[in-house]
Structures are given as structure tokens and as C-alpha cells.
């Protein structure tokens, strides 16, 4: 009974995250999407210029500077207005942010499942359980050597983030034309394969 309740709760959380991600990618709330997209781009561009350690340290310093400044501002405001509002971050300080043993176990089990599945698949591919699948994997790895020679990982990640935030909107706005051209390409590929 508990397992089904946890599964239902996890499905609800997953569906909520999925709908929020779709809302972001389709720019349904322009302000929120702009903030998330801009933050990703700023982070990735920063990583192209500075090391990960420097970027993390600068971000932590910026956040700490903002919170300290806000705390001092509120303290001065309280002293001038002679109010007793208390700590400005009191509500956030009282929030419970610890993970329960059950949550940690659930996430660990999920991670273990994905790691084990990946290891089994890699073993199957590298030890040639199915020759065709191993050859497909070899071709994919060979193509990735060329991709790696042209782009580094950050460039690919940057291109992926920009594509994630632009392609869905472009597709929705020009769906008829894109579907028409994709149909033509699909027909042409099927004709070539049939020969």
C-alpha cells in the first residue's frame, strides 16, 4: 500500500516537473523563461572563459553579497523606522530542507537502476553480444570522434541549451511548413532506401 502511494506521489511530482519544463521551453511565462535561459547562457559562457571552480566561487560570492546587502538594508530600515520585523530571511531559515531516509533510499534505488542498466548495455555492446548493435555503436563512436574534433563539450552543451529554448517555439509557430518539408524529406529518403 505504501509503495503505491509513493509511486503515485512520485508520478505526480514527475508530471509537475514535466509540465513546468514544457512551460519553460515553450516560453509560456516569458519572464520566467528569460531568467532561466539567460542564467543558463551566462553560466555556460562563464565556463568558456573561467574554470568551474572560479565560476562557482564567483556565483557564491555574488549570492552572498546580495543576501548580506539585503540583510544590512533591512536592519538599517528597521532601525530608522523603529520597527521590529526580525530577520528578513527567517521564513527561509525555518524551512525544513533535510531529506528523509525514505527519500534518499528512493533516489539511490533509482540511480542504482540507471547505473546498472547502463553498465549491462555497455557490457552487451563492448562484448559483442549482438554484432549489428555493436557495429552501430562503433559507427556512432566514430562519428562522435569527428564531432569532438569540431566542438568541445561546452560548445555542444551551449548549442543544446539554445536549441532547447528556440526549436520548440519555432516549430509551434511554423508547424505547417516544417511538417511539409519533413514529409518531403521522409518521402525522398524512403524512395532512396527502396531503390
Backbone as JSON Lines, residues from 0, in Angstrom:
{"i":0,"aa":"X","n":[0.82,-1.19,0.0],"ca":[0.0,0.0,0.0],"c":[0.87,1.26,0.0]}
{"i":1,"aa":"X","n":[1.93,1.27,0.84],"ca":[2.85,2.41,0.92],"c":[3.59,2.6,-0.4]}
{"i":2,"aa":"X","n":[3.96,1.48,-1.04],"ca":[4.71,1.57,-2.3],"c":[3.87,2.22,-3.39]}
{"i":3,"aa":"X","n":[2.57,1.89,-3.44],"ca":[1.73,2.52,-4.46],"c":[1.51,3.99,-4.16]}
{"i":4,"aa":"X","n":[1.42,4.34,-2.89],"ca":[1.27,5.76,-2.53],"c":[2.52,6.54,-2.9]}
{"i":5,"aa":"X","n":[3.7,5.96,-2.63],"ca":[4.96,6.61,-3.01],"c":[5.07,6.72,-4.52]}
{"i":6,"aa":"X","n":[4.66,5.67,-5.23],"ca":[4.71,5.69,-6.69],"c":[3.78,6.75,-7.25]}
{"i":7,"aa":"X","n":[2.59,6.87,-6.68],"ca":[1.65,7.89,-7.13],"c":[2.18,9.28,-6.85]}
{"i":8,"aa":"X","n":[2.79,9.46,-5.67],"ca":[3.36,10.76,-5.32],"c":[4.51,11.1,-6.27]}
{"i":9,"aa":"X","n":[5.36,10.11,-6.58],"ca":[6.5,10.33,-7.48],"c":[6.0,10.67,-8.89]}
{"i":10,"aa":"X","n":[4.93,9.95,-9.34],"ca":[4.36,10.25,-10.66],"c":[3.81,11.67,-10.69]}
{"i":11,"aa":"X","n":[3.17,12.08,-9.6],"ca":[2.61,13.44,-9.52],"c":[3.73,14.48,-9.57]}
{"i":12,"aa":"X","n":[4.81,14.24,-8.81],"ca":[5.95,15.16,-8.81],"c":[6.57,15.2,-10.19]}
{"i":13,"aa":"X","n":[6.77,14.03,-10.81],"ca":[7.38,13.96,-12.14],"c":[6.51,14.69,-13.16]}
{"i":14,"aa":"X","n":[5.19,14.51,-13.09],"ca":[4.31,15.17,-14.05],"c":[4.32,16.68,-13.83]}
{"i":15,"aa":"X","n":[4.44,17.13,-12.57],"ca":[4.53,18.55,-12.28],"c":[5.81,19.14,-12.85]}
{"i":16,"aa":"X","n":[6.95,18.46,-12.64],"ca":[8.22,18.93,-13.19],"c":[8.17,18.95,-14.71]}
{"i":17,"aa":"X","n":[7.57,17.93,-15.28],"ca":[7.48,17.84,-16.74],"c":[6.66,19.0,-17.3]}
{"i":18,"aa":"X","n":[5.54,19.31,-16.66],"ca":[4.71,20.42,-17.16],"c":[5.43,21.76,-16.97]}
{"i":19,"aa":"X","n":[6.18,21.91,-15.89],"ca":[6.95,23.14,-15.69],"c":[8.05,23.27,-16.74]}
{"i":20,"aa":"X","n":[8.7,22.15,-17.07],"ca":[9.74,22.19,-18.1],"c":[9.14,22.53,-19.46]}
{"i":21,"aa":"X","n":[8.0,21.97,-19.77],"ca":[7.34,22.27,-21.05],"c":[6.94,23.74,-21.1]}
{"i":22,"aa":"X","n":[6.41,24.27,-19.98],"ca":[6.06,25.69,-19.94],"c":[7.29,26.57,-20.17]}
{"i":23,"aa":"X","n":[8.44,26.16,-19.61],"ca":[9.67,26.93,-19.83],"c":[10.1,26.88,-21.28]}
{"i":24,"aa":"X","n":[10.12,25.69,-21.87],"ca":[10.64,25.53,-23.22],"c":[9.74,26.16,-24.28]}
{"i":25,"aa":"X","n":[8.44,26.27,-23.99],"ca":[7.53,26.91,-24.94],"c":[7.29,28.38,-24.63]}
{"i":26,"aa":"X","n":[8.06,28.94,-23.7],"ca":[8.03,30.36,-23.37],"c":[6.63,30.81,-22.97]}
{"i":27,"aa":"X","n":[5.91,30.01,-22.19],"ca":[4.56,30.38,-21.78],"c":[4.58,31.51,-20.75]}
{"i":28,"aa":"X","n":[5.61,31.54,-19.91],"ca":[5.84,32.67,-19.0],"c":[7.17,33.28,-19.42]}
{"i":29,"aa":"X","n":[7.09,34.34,-20.21],"ca":[8.28,34.91,-20.84],"c":[9.31,35.36,-19.81]}
{"i":30,"aa":"X","n":[8.85,35.96,-18.73],"ca":[9.79,36.46,-17.71],"c":[10.56,35.3,-17.07]}
{"i":31,"aa":"X","n":[9.84,34.28,-16.65],"ca":[10.49,33.13,-16.0],"c":[11.42,32.4,-16.98]}
{"i":32,"aa":"X","n":[10.97,32.17,-18.2],"ca":[11.81,31.5,-19.19],"c":[13.04,32.33,-19.51]}
{"i":33,"aa":"X","n":[12.87,33.64,-19.63],"ca":[14.01,34.51,-19.9],"c":[15.05,34.44,-18.79]}
{"i":34,"aa":"X","n":[14.59,34.39,-17.55],"ca":[15.52,34.29,-16.43],"c":[16.28,32.97,-16.47]}
{"i":35,"aa":"X","n":[15.56,31.86,-16.69],"ca":[16.2,30.54,-16.72],"c":[17.15,30.43,-17.91]}
{"i":36,"aa":"X","n":[16.69,30.83,-19.09],"ca":[17.51,30.76,-20.3],"c":[18.74,31.66,-20.17]}
{"i":37,"aa":"X","n":[18.54,32.89,-19.7],"ca":[19.66,33.8,-19.52],"c":[20.66,33.28,-18.5]}
{"i":38,"aa":"X","n":[20.16,32.68,-17.42],"ca":[21.06,32.12,-16.41],"c":[21.9,30.99,-16.98]}
{"i":39,"aa":"X","n":[21.25,30.1,-17.75],"ca":[21.99,29.01,-18.38],"c":[23.07,29.54,-19.32]}
{"i":40,"aa":"X","n":[22.69,30.51,-20.15],"ca":[23.66,31.06,-21.09],"c":[24.8,31.75,-20.38]}
{"i":41,"aa":"X","n":[24.49,32.54,-19.36],"ca":[25.53,33.22,-18.59],"c":[26.46,32.21,-17.94]}
{"i":42,"aa":"X","n":[25.91,31.16,-17.37],"ca":[26.74,30.12,-16.75],"c":[27.63,29.45,-17.78]}
{"i":43,"aa":"X","n":[27.07,29.08,-18.93],"ca":[27.87,28.39,-19.95],"c":[28.93,29.3,-20.56]}
{"i":44,"aa":"X","n":[28.58,30.56,-20.83],"ca":[29.59,31.48,-21.34],"c":[30.68,31.74,-20.31]}
{"i":45,"aa":"X","n":[30.29,31.79,-19.04],"ca":[31.29,31.95,-17.98],"c":[32.24,30.76,-17.93]}
{"i":46,"aa":"X","n":[31.68,29.57,-18.13],"ca":[32.52,28.37,-18.1],"c":[33.47,28.29,-19.29]}
{"i":47,"aa":"X","n":[33.12,28.98,-20.38],"ca":[34.06,29.0,-21.52],"c":[35.25,29.9,-21.24]}
{"i":48,"aa":"X","n":[35.1,30.87,-20.32],"ca":[36.17,31.81,-20.03],"c":[36.93,31.5,-18.74]}
{"i":49,"aa":"X","n":[36.24,30.89,-17.77],"ca":[36.84,30.64,-16.46],"c":[36.69,29.17,-16.09]}
{"i":50,"aa":"X","n":[37.46,28.75,-15.11],"ca":[37.36,27.37,-14.64],"c":[36.07,27.19,-13.85]}
{"i":51,"aa":"X","n":[35.66,25.95,-13.68],"ca":[34.45,25.64,-12.92],"c":[34.57,26.16,-11.49]}
{"i":52,"aa":"X","n":[35.74,26.0,-10.9],"ca":[35.96,26.46,-9.53],"c":[35.76,27.97,-9.44]}
{"i":53,"aa":"X","n":[36.31,28.73,-10.39],"ca":[36.15,30.18,-10.38],"c":[34.7,30.59,-10.56]}
{"i":54,"aa":"X","n":[33.99,29.93,-11.48],"ca":[32.59,30.28,-11.72],"c":[31.76,30.01,-10.47]}
{"i":55,"aa":"X","n":[31.97,28.86,-9.84],"ca":[31.21,28.53,-8.63],"c":[31.53,29.54,-7.52]}
{"i":56,"aa":"X","n":[32.81,29.89,-7.38],"ca":[33.21,30.84,-6.34],"c":[32.59,32.22,-6.61]}
{"i":57,"aa":"X","n":[32.62,32.69,-7.86],"ca":[32.03,33.99,-8.19],"c":[30.51,33.99,-7.96]}
{"i":58,"aa":"X","n":[29.84,32.89,-8.34],"ca":[28.4,32.81,-8.11],"c":[28.08,32.83,-6.62]}
{"i":59,"aa":"X","n":[28.86,32.09,-5.84],"ca":[28.64,32.08,-4.39],"c":[28.89,33.46,-3.78]}
{"i":60,"aa":"X","n":[29.95,34.14,-4.25],"ca":[30.22,35.49,-3.76],"c":[29.11,36.47,-4.14]}
{"i":61,"aa":"X","n":[28.59,36.34,-5.35],"ca":[27.51,37.23,-5.78],"c":[26.26,36.99,-4.94]}
{"i":62,"aa":"X","n":[25.9,35.74,-4.71],"ca":[24.72,35.43,-3.89],"c":[24.92,35.91,-2.45]}
{"i":63,"aa":"X","n":[26.12,35.67,-1.92],"ca":[26.4,36.09,-0.54],"c":[26.39,37.61,-0.43]}
{"i":64,"aa":"X","n":[26.92,38.31,-1.41],"ca":[26.91,39.78,-1.4],"c":[25.47,40.3,-1.43]}
{"i":65,"aa":"X","n":[24.64,39.68,-2.24],"ca":[23.24,40.12,-2.32],"c":[22.51,39.89,-1.0]}
{"i":66,"aa":"X","n":[22.7,38.72,-0.39],"ca":[21.97,38.45,0.86],"c":[22.49,39.3,2.01]}
{"i":67,"aa":"X","n":[23.81,39.51,2.08],"ca":[24.36,40.36,3.15],"c":[23.88,41.8,2.97]}
{"i":68,"aa":"X","n":[23.9,42.29,1.74],"ca":[23.44,43.66,1.48],"c":[21.97,43.81,1.85]}
{"i":69,"aa":"X","n":[21.15,42.84,1.49],"ca":[19.72,42.9,1.8],"c":[19.51,42.85,3.31]}
{"i":70,"aa":"X","n":[20.27,42.02,4.01],"ca":[20.14,41.92,5.47],"c":[20.53,43.24,6.13]}
{"i":71,"aa":"X","n":[21.61,43.85,5.68],"ca":[22.03,45.14,6.24],"c":[20.99,46.22,5.93]}
{"i":72,"aa":"X","n":[20.48,46.23,4.71],"ca":[19.46,47.2,4.31],"c":[18.23,47.09,5.21]}
{"i":73,"aa":"X","n":[17.75,45.85,5.43],"ca":[16.58,45.65,6.27],"c":[16.86,46.04,7.72]}
{"i":74,"aa":"X","n":[18.08,45.79,8.22],"ca":[18.43,46.17,9.59],"c":[18.44,47.68,9.75]}
{"i":75,"aa":"X","n":[19.01,48.39,8.77],"ca":[19.03,49.86,8.8],"c":[17.61,50.39,8.71]}
{"i":76,"aa":"X","n":[16.8,49.82,7.85],"ca":[15.41,50.24,7.69],"c":[14.62,50.04,8.98]}
{"i":77,"aa":"X","n":[14.87,48.92,9.65],"ca":[14.19,48.66,10.93],"c":[14.64,49.65,11.99]}
{"i":78,"aa":"X","n":[15.93,50.0,12.0],"ca":[16.44,50.96,13.0],"c":[15.87,52.35,12.75]}
{"i":79,"aa":"X","n":[15.78,52.76,11.49],"ca":[15.27,54.09,11.16],"c":[13.77,54.17,11.45]}
{"i":80,"aa":"X","n":[13.03,53.17,11.07],"ca":[11.58,53.19,11.25],"c":[11.16,52.68,12.62]}
{"i":81,"aa":"X","n":[12.13,52.21,13.38],"ca":[11.89,51.7,14.74],"c":[10.81,50.61,14.75]}
{"i":82,"aa":"X","n":[10.96,49.68,13.84],"ca":[10.06,48.53,13.78],"c":[10.81,47.29,14.27]}
{"i":83,"aa":"X","n":[10.06,46.25,14.53],"ca":[10.67,45.01,14.99],"c":[10.2,43.87,14.08]}
{"i":84,"aa":"X","n":[10.63,43.92,12.82],"ca":[10.23,42.91,11.85],"c":[11.03,41.62,12.0]}
{"i":85,"aa":"X","n":[12.21,41.68,12.54],"ca":[13.03,40.49,12.7],"c":[13.9,40.23,11.48]}
{"i":86,"aa":"X","n":[14.45,39.06,11.45],"ca":[15.36,38.64,10.38],"c":[14.61,38.55,9.06]}
{"i":87,"aa":"X","n":[15.12,39.16,7.97],"ca":[14.38,39.13,6.7],"c":[14.32,37.74,6.06]}
{"i":88,"aa":"X","n":[15.21,36.85,6.43],"ca":[15.21,35.51,5.84],"c":[14.71,34.45,6.83]}
{"i":89,"aa":"X","n":[13.97,34.89,7.86],"ca":[13.53,33.98,8.91],"c":[12.68,32.84,8.34]}
{"i":90,"aa":"X","n":[11.78,33.13,7.44],"ca":[10.92,32.09,6.87],"c":[11.75,31.04,6.13]}
{"i":91,"aa":"X","n":[12.79,31.48,5.44],"ca":[13.63,30.53,4.71],"c":[14.53,29.74,5.65]}
{"i":92,"aa":"X","n":[14.95,30.38,6.75],"ca":[15.79,29.69,7.72],"c":[15.02,28.61,8.46]}
{"i":93,"aa":"X","n":[13.71,28.77,8.59],"ca":[12.89,27.8,9.31],"c":[12.36,26.68,8.42]}
{"i":94,"aa":"X","n":[12.57,26.79,7.12],"ca":[12.12,25.72,6.22],"c":[12.9,24.44,6.47]}
{"i":95,"aa":"X","n":[12.21,23.32,6.38],"ca":[12.84,22.02,6.56],"c":[13.39,21.58,5.19]}
{"i":96,"aa":"X","n":[14.7,21.44,5.1],"ca":[15.3,21.07,3.81],"c":[16.02,19.74,3.86]}
{"i":97,"aa":"X","n":[15.84,18.99,4.93],"ca":[16.52,17.7,5.03],"c":[15.74,16.64,4.25]}
{"i":98,"aa":"X","n":[16.47,15.68,3.74],"ca":[15.86,14.56,3.05],"c":[15.65,13.43,4.04]}
{"i":99,"aa":"X","n":[14.49,12.81,3.95],"ca":[14.22,11.67,4.83],"c":[14.99,10.45,4.33]}
{"i":100,"aa":"X","n":[15.09,9.47,5.21],"ca":[15.78,8.23,4.84],"c":[15.08,7.56,3.67]}
{"i":101,"aa":"X","n":[13.74,7.63,3.64],"ca":[12.98,7.02,2.55],"c":[13.26,7.71,1.22]}
{"i":102,"aa":"X","n":[13.34,9.06,1.24],"ca":[13.62,9.79,0.0],"c":[15.01,9.46,-0.51]}
{"i":103,"aa":"X","n":[15.98,9.43,0.38],"ca":[17.35,9.1,-0.02],"c":[17.39,7.69,-0.6]}
{"i":104,"aa":"X","n":[16.69,6.76,0.05],"ca":[16.66,5.38,-0.44],"c":[16.01,5.3,-1.81]}
{"i":105,"aa":"X","n":[14.92,6.06,-2.0],"ca":[14.21,6.04,-3.29],"c":[15.1,6.56,-4.41]}
{"i":106,"aa":"X","n":[15.79,7.7,-4.16],"ca":[16.65,8.27,-5.18],"c":[17.87,7.38,-5.43]}
{"i":107,"aa":"X","n":[18.38,6.76,-4.38],"ca":[19.52,5.85,-4.52],"c":[19.12,4.63,-5.34]}
{"i":108,"aa":"X","n":[17.93,4.09,-5.07],"ca":[17.45,2.94,-5.84],"c":[17.27,3.29,-7.31]}
{"i":109,"aa":"X","n":[16.74,4.49,-7.56],"ca":[16.55,4.94,-8.94],"c":[17.89,5.09,-9.64]}
{"i":110,"aa":"X","n":[18.85,5.72,-8.97],"ca":[20.19,5.88,-9.54],"c":[20.85,4.52,-9.78]}
{"i":111,"aa":"X","n":[20.68,3.62,-8.82],"ca":[21.26,2.28,-8.96],"c":[20.67,1.57,-10.17]}
{"i":112,"aa":"X","n":[19.37,1.71,-10.4],"ca":[18.73,1.07,-11.54],"c":[19.33,1.59,-12.85]}
{"i":113,"aa":"X","n":[19.48,2.93,-12.98],"ca":[20.02,3.5,-14.21],"c":[21.49,3.14,-14.42]}
{"i":114,"aa":"X","n":[22.27,3.14,-13.35],"ca":[23.68,2.76,-13.48],"c":[23.81,1.3,-13.89]}
{"i":115,"aa":"X","n":[23.04,0.43,-13.26],"ca":[23.11,-1.0,-13.61],"c":[22.65,-1.24,-15.04]}
{"i":116,"aa":"X","n":[21.58,-0.56,-15.46],"ca":[21.1,-0.72,-16.85],"c":[22.15,-0.25,-17.85]}
{"i":117,"aa":"X","n":[22.79,0.87,-17.54],"ca":[23.83,1.39,-18.44],"c":[25.01,0.45,-18.51]}
{"i":118,"aa":"X","n":[25.44,-0.06,-17.37],"ca":[26.57,-0.99,-17.35],"c":[26.26,-2.27,-18.12]}
{"i":119,"aa":"X","n":[25.04,-2.8,-17.98],"ca":[24.65,-4.01,-18.71],"c":[24.64,-3.75,-20.22]}
{"i":120,"aa":"X","n":[24.13,-2.58,-20.61],"ca":[24.07,-2.26,-22.03],"c":[25.48,-2.09,-22.61]}
{"i":121,"aa":"X","n":[26.36,-1.39,-21.87],"ca":[27.74,-1.22,-22.34],"c":[28.46,-2.56,-22.42]}
{"i":122,"aa":"X","n":[28.25,-3.41,-21.44],"ca":[28.86,-4.75,-21.49],"c":[28.37,-5.5,-22.72]}
{"i":123,"aa":"X","n":[27.06,-5.42,-23.0],"ca":[26.48,-6.1,-24.16],"c":[27.08,-5.58,-25.47]}
{"i":124,"aa":"X","n":[27.28,-4.25,-25.52],"ca":[27.82,-3.66,-26.75],"c":[29.3,-3.95,-26.92]}
{"i":125,"aa":"X","n":[30.09,-3.78,-25.86],"ca":[31.53,-3.97,-25.97],"c":[31.94,-5.44,-26.11]}
{"i":126,"aa":"X","n":[31.16,-6.35,-25.57],"ca":[31.49,-7.76,-25.67],"c":[30.74,-8.45,-26.8]}
{"i":127,"aa":"X","n":[30.16,-7.66,-27.7],"ca":[29.56,-8.07,-28.96],"c":[28.55,-9.21,-28.77]}
{"i":128,"aa":"X","n":[27.58,-8.96,-27.91],"ca":[26.5,-9.94,-27.76],"c":[25.67,-9.98,-29.04]}
{"i":129,"aa":"X","n":[25.42,-8.8,-29.64],"ca":[24.73,-8.71,-30.92],"c":[25.65,-7.92,-31.85]}
{"i":130,"aa":"X","n":[26.11,-8.55,-32.91],"ca":[27.1,-7.94,-33.81],"c":[26.56,-6.66,-34.43]}
{"i":131,"aa":"X","n":[25.3,-6.64,-34.86],"ca":[24.74,-5.46,-35.52],"c":[24.69,-4.28,-34.56]}
{"i":132,"aa":"X","n":[24.24,-4.51,-33.33],"ca":[24.18,-3.42,-32.36],"c":[25.58,-2.9,-32.03]}
{"i":133,"aa":"X","n":[26.55,-3.78,-31.92],"ca":[27.92,-3.36,-31.63],"c":[28.5,-2.56,-32.79]}
{"i":134,"aa":"X","n":[28.17,-2.94,-34.02],"ca":[28.65,-2.19,-35.18],"c":[27.99,-0.81,-35.25]}
{"i":135,"aa":"X","n":[26.71,-0.73,-34.93],"ca":[26.03,0.57,-34.87],"c":[26.68,1.46,-33.81]}
{"i":136,"aa":"X","n":[27.0,0.88,-32.67],"ca":[27.65,1.63,-31.6],"c":[29.03,2.1,-32.05]}
{"i":137,"aa":"X","n":[29.75,1.25,-32.78],"ca":[31.08,1.62,-33.28],"c":[30.97,2.78,-34.26]}
{"i":138,"aa":"X","n":[29.97,2.74,-35.14],"ca":[29.78,3.84,-36.1],"c":[29.43,5.13,-35.36]}
{"i":139,"aa":"X","n":[28.59,5.02,-34.34],"ca":[28.24,6.2,-33.55],"c":[29.48,6.78,-32.87]}
{"i":140,"aa":"X","n":[30.31,5.95,-32.3],"ca":[31.53,6.43,-31.64],"c":[32.5,7.05,-32.66]}
{"i":141,"aa":"X","n":[32.57,6.47,-33.84],"ca":[33.43,7.01,-34.9],"c":[32.94,8.39,-35.32]}
{"i":142,"aa":"X","n":[31.61,8.55,-35.46],"ca":[31.05,9.87,-35.8],"c":[31.3,10.87,-34.69]}
{"i":143,"aa":"X","n":[31.23,10.41,-33.45],"ca":[31.48,11.31,-32.32],"c":[32.93,11.79,-32.27]}
{"i":144,"aa":"X","n":[33.86,11.01,-32.83],"ca":[35.25,11.48,-32.88],"c":[35.34,12.73,-33.75]}
{"i":145,"aa":"X","n":[34.57,12.76,-34.84],"ca":[34.56,13.95,-35.7],"c":[33.85,15.12,-35.02]}
{"i":146,"aa":"X","n":[32.76,14.83,-34.34],"ca":[32.06,15.89,-33.6],"c":[32.98,16.45,-32.53]}
{"i":147,"aa":"X","n":[33.71,15.57,-31.82],"ca":[34.64,16.01,-30.79],"c":[35.79,16.82,-31.34]}
{"i":148,"aa":"X","n":[36.19,16.53,-32.58],"ca":[37.27,17.3,-33.19],"c":[36.8,18.71,-33.57]}
{"i":149,"aa":"X","n":[35.51,18.85,-33.88],"ca":[34.98,20.15,-34.28],"c":[34.53,21.0,-33.09]}
{"i":150,"aa":"X","n":[33.98,20.37,-32.06],"ca":[33.41,21.09,-30.94],"c":[33.93,20.5,-29.64]}
{"i":151,"aa":"X","n":[34.04,21.36,-28.62],"ca":[34.3,20.81,-27.3],"c":[32.98,20.6,-26.59]}
{"i":152,"aa":"X","n":[33.02,20.02,-25.41],"ca":[31.79,19.69,-24.68],"c":[30.96,20.91,-24.32]}
{"i":153,"aa":"X","n":[31.61,22.0,-23.95],"ca":[30.86,23.21,-23.59],"c":[30.14,23.8,-24.79]}
{"i":154,"aa":"X","n":[30.77,23.75,-25.95],"ca":[30.12,24.27,-27.16],"c":[28.89,23.44,-27.48]}
{"i":155,"aa":"X","n":[29.01,22.13,-27.37],"ca":[27.85,21.26,-27.63],"c":[26.74,21.51,-26.61]}
{"i":156,"aa":"X","n":[27.13,21.7,-25.36],"ca":[26.14,21.98,-24.32],"c":[25.46,23.32,-24.57]}
{"i":157,"aa":"X","n":[26.23,24.3,-24.97],"ca":[25.68,25.62,-25.29],"c":[24.7,25.52,-26.47]}
{"i":158,"aa":"X","n":[25.09,24.78,-27.49],"ca":[24.19,24.59,-28.65],"c":[22.92,23.84,-28.23]}
{"i":159,"aa":"X","n":[23.05,22.87,-27.34],"ca":[21.88,22.11,-26.88],"c":[20.92,23.0,-26.1]}
{"i":160,"aa":"X","n":[21.45,23.86,-25.22],"ca":[20.6,24.75,-24.43],"c":[19.88,25.74,-25.34]}
{"i":161,"aa":"X","n":[20.6,26.34,-26.27],"ca":[19.98,27.3,-27.2],"c":[18.91,26.59,-28.04]}
{"i":162,"aa":"X","n":[19.21,25.38,-28.49],"ca":[18.22,24.62,-29.28],"c":[16.99,24.27,-28.46]}
{"i":163,"aa":"X","n":[17.2,23.89,-27.2],"ca":[16.07,23.53,-26.35],"c":[15.11,24.7,-26.17]}
{"i":164,"aa":"X","n":[15.63,25.91,-26.09],"ca":[14.78,27.06,-25.84],"c":[14.28,27.73,-27.12]}
{"i":165,"aa":"X","n":[14.81,27.37,-28.28],"ca":[14.36,28.02,-29.51],"c":[13.58,27.09,-30.44]}
{"i":166,"aa":"X","n":[14.01,25.84,-30.59],"ca":[13.37,24.96,-31.57],"c":[11.89,24.68,-31.27]}
{"i":167,"aa":"X","n":[11.48,24.43,-30.01],"ca":[10.04,24.21,-29.8],"c":[9.18,25.4,-30.21]}
{"i":168,"aa":"X","n":[9.63,26.6,-29.93],"ca":[8.85,27.79,-30.28],"c":[8.81,27.97,-31.79]}
{"i":169,"aa":"X","n":[9.94,27.76,-32.45],"ca":[9.98,27.88,-33.91],"c":[9.06,26.83,-34.54]}
{"i":170,"aa":"X","n":[9.07,25.61,-33.99],"ca":[8.22,24.55,-34.54],"c":[6.74,24.89,-34.37]}
{"i":171,"aa":"X","n":[6.36,25.41,-33.21],"ca":[4.95,25.75,-32.98],"c":[4.51,26.86,-33.93]}
{"i":172,"aa":"X","n":[5.37,27.86,-34.14],"ca":[5.0,28.99,-34.99],"c":[4.95,28.62,-36.47]}
{"i":173,"aa":"X","n":[5.79,27.69,-36.89],"ca":[5.88,27.33,-38.32],"c":[5.63,25.85,-38.53]}
{"i":174,"aa":"X","n":[4.7,25.28,-37.78],"ca":[4.48,23.84,-37.8],"c":[4.06,23.32,-39.17]}
{"i":175,"aa":"X","n":[3.2,24.01,-39.86],"ca":[2.71,23.54,-41.16],"c":[3.84,23.44,-42.18]}
{"i":176,"aa":"X","n":[4.66,24.49,-42.27],"ca":[5.76,24.47,-43.23],"c":[6.8,23.41,-42.87]}
{"i":177,"aa":"X","n":[7.12,23.31,-41.59],"ca":[8.13,22.33,-41.16],"c":[7.64,20.91,-41.42]}
{"i":178,"aa":"X","n":[6.36,20.64,-41.09],"ca":[5.82,19.31,-41.35],"c":[5.81,18.99,-42.84]}
{"i":179,"aa":"X","n":[5.53,19.99,-43.66],"ca":[5.52,19.78,-45.11],"c":[6.93,19.4,-45.6]}
{"i":180,"aa":"X","n":[7.95,20.15,-45.16],"ca":[9.32,19.84,-45.58],"c":[9.81,18.52,-45.02]}
{"i":181,"aa":"X","n":[9.44,18.21,-43.78],"ca":[9.82,16.92,-43.22],"c":[9.16,15.78,-43.98]}
{"i":182,"aa":"X","n":[7.92,15.98,-44.41],"ca":[7.25,14.97,-45.23],"c":[7.96,14.74,-46.55]}
{"i":183,"aa":"X","n":[8.41,15.84,-47.16],"ca":[9.17,15.71,-48.42],"c":[10.48,14.97,-48.2]}
{"i":184,"aa":"X","n":[11.18,15.31,-47.14],"ca":[12.45,14.64,-46.83],"c":[12.21,13.16,-46.55]}
{"i":185,"aa":"X","n":[11.19,12.86,-45.78],"ca":[10.86,11.46,-45.45],"c":[10.52,10.69,-46.72]}
{"i":186,"aa":"X","n":[9.74,11.28,-47.63],"ca":[9.38,10.63,-48.89],"c":[10.63,10.37,-49.73]}
{"i":187,"aa":"X","n":[11.53,11.36,-49.78],"ca":[12.76,11.21,-50.55],"c":[13.65,10.1,-49.96]}
{"i":188,"aa":"X","n":[13.77,10.08,-48.65],"ca":[14.59,9.04,-48.01],"c":[13.99,7.66,-48.26]}
{"i":189,"aa":"X","n":[12.67,7.54,-48.15],"ca":[12.02,6.25,-48.41],"c":[12.22,5.82,-49.85]}
{"i":190,"aa":"X","n":[12.21,6.77,-50.79],"ca":[12.44,6.44,-52.2],"c":[13.87,5.97,-52.41]}
{"i":191,"aa":"X","n":[14.82,6.61,-51.77],"ca":[16.24,6.21,-51.9],"c":[16.45,4.83,-51.27]}
{"i":192,"aa":"X","n":[15.86,4.58,-50.13],"ca":[16.01,3.29,-49.45],"c":[15.36,2.18,-50.27]}
{"i":193,"aa":"X","n":[14.23,2.5,-50.9],"ca":[13.52,1.49,-51.69],"c":[14.33,1.06,-52.92]}
{"i":194,"aa":"X","n":[15.17,1.95,-53.46],"ca":[15.98,1.61,-54.63],"c":[17.06,0.68,-54.18]}
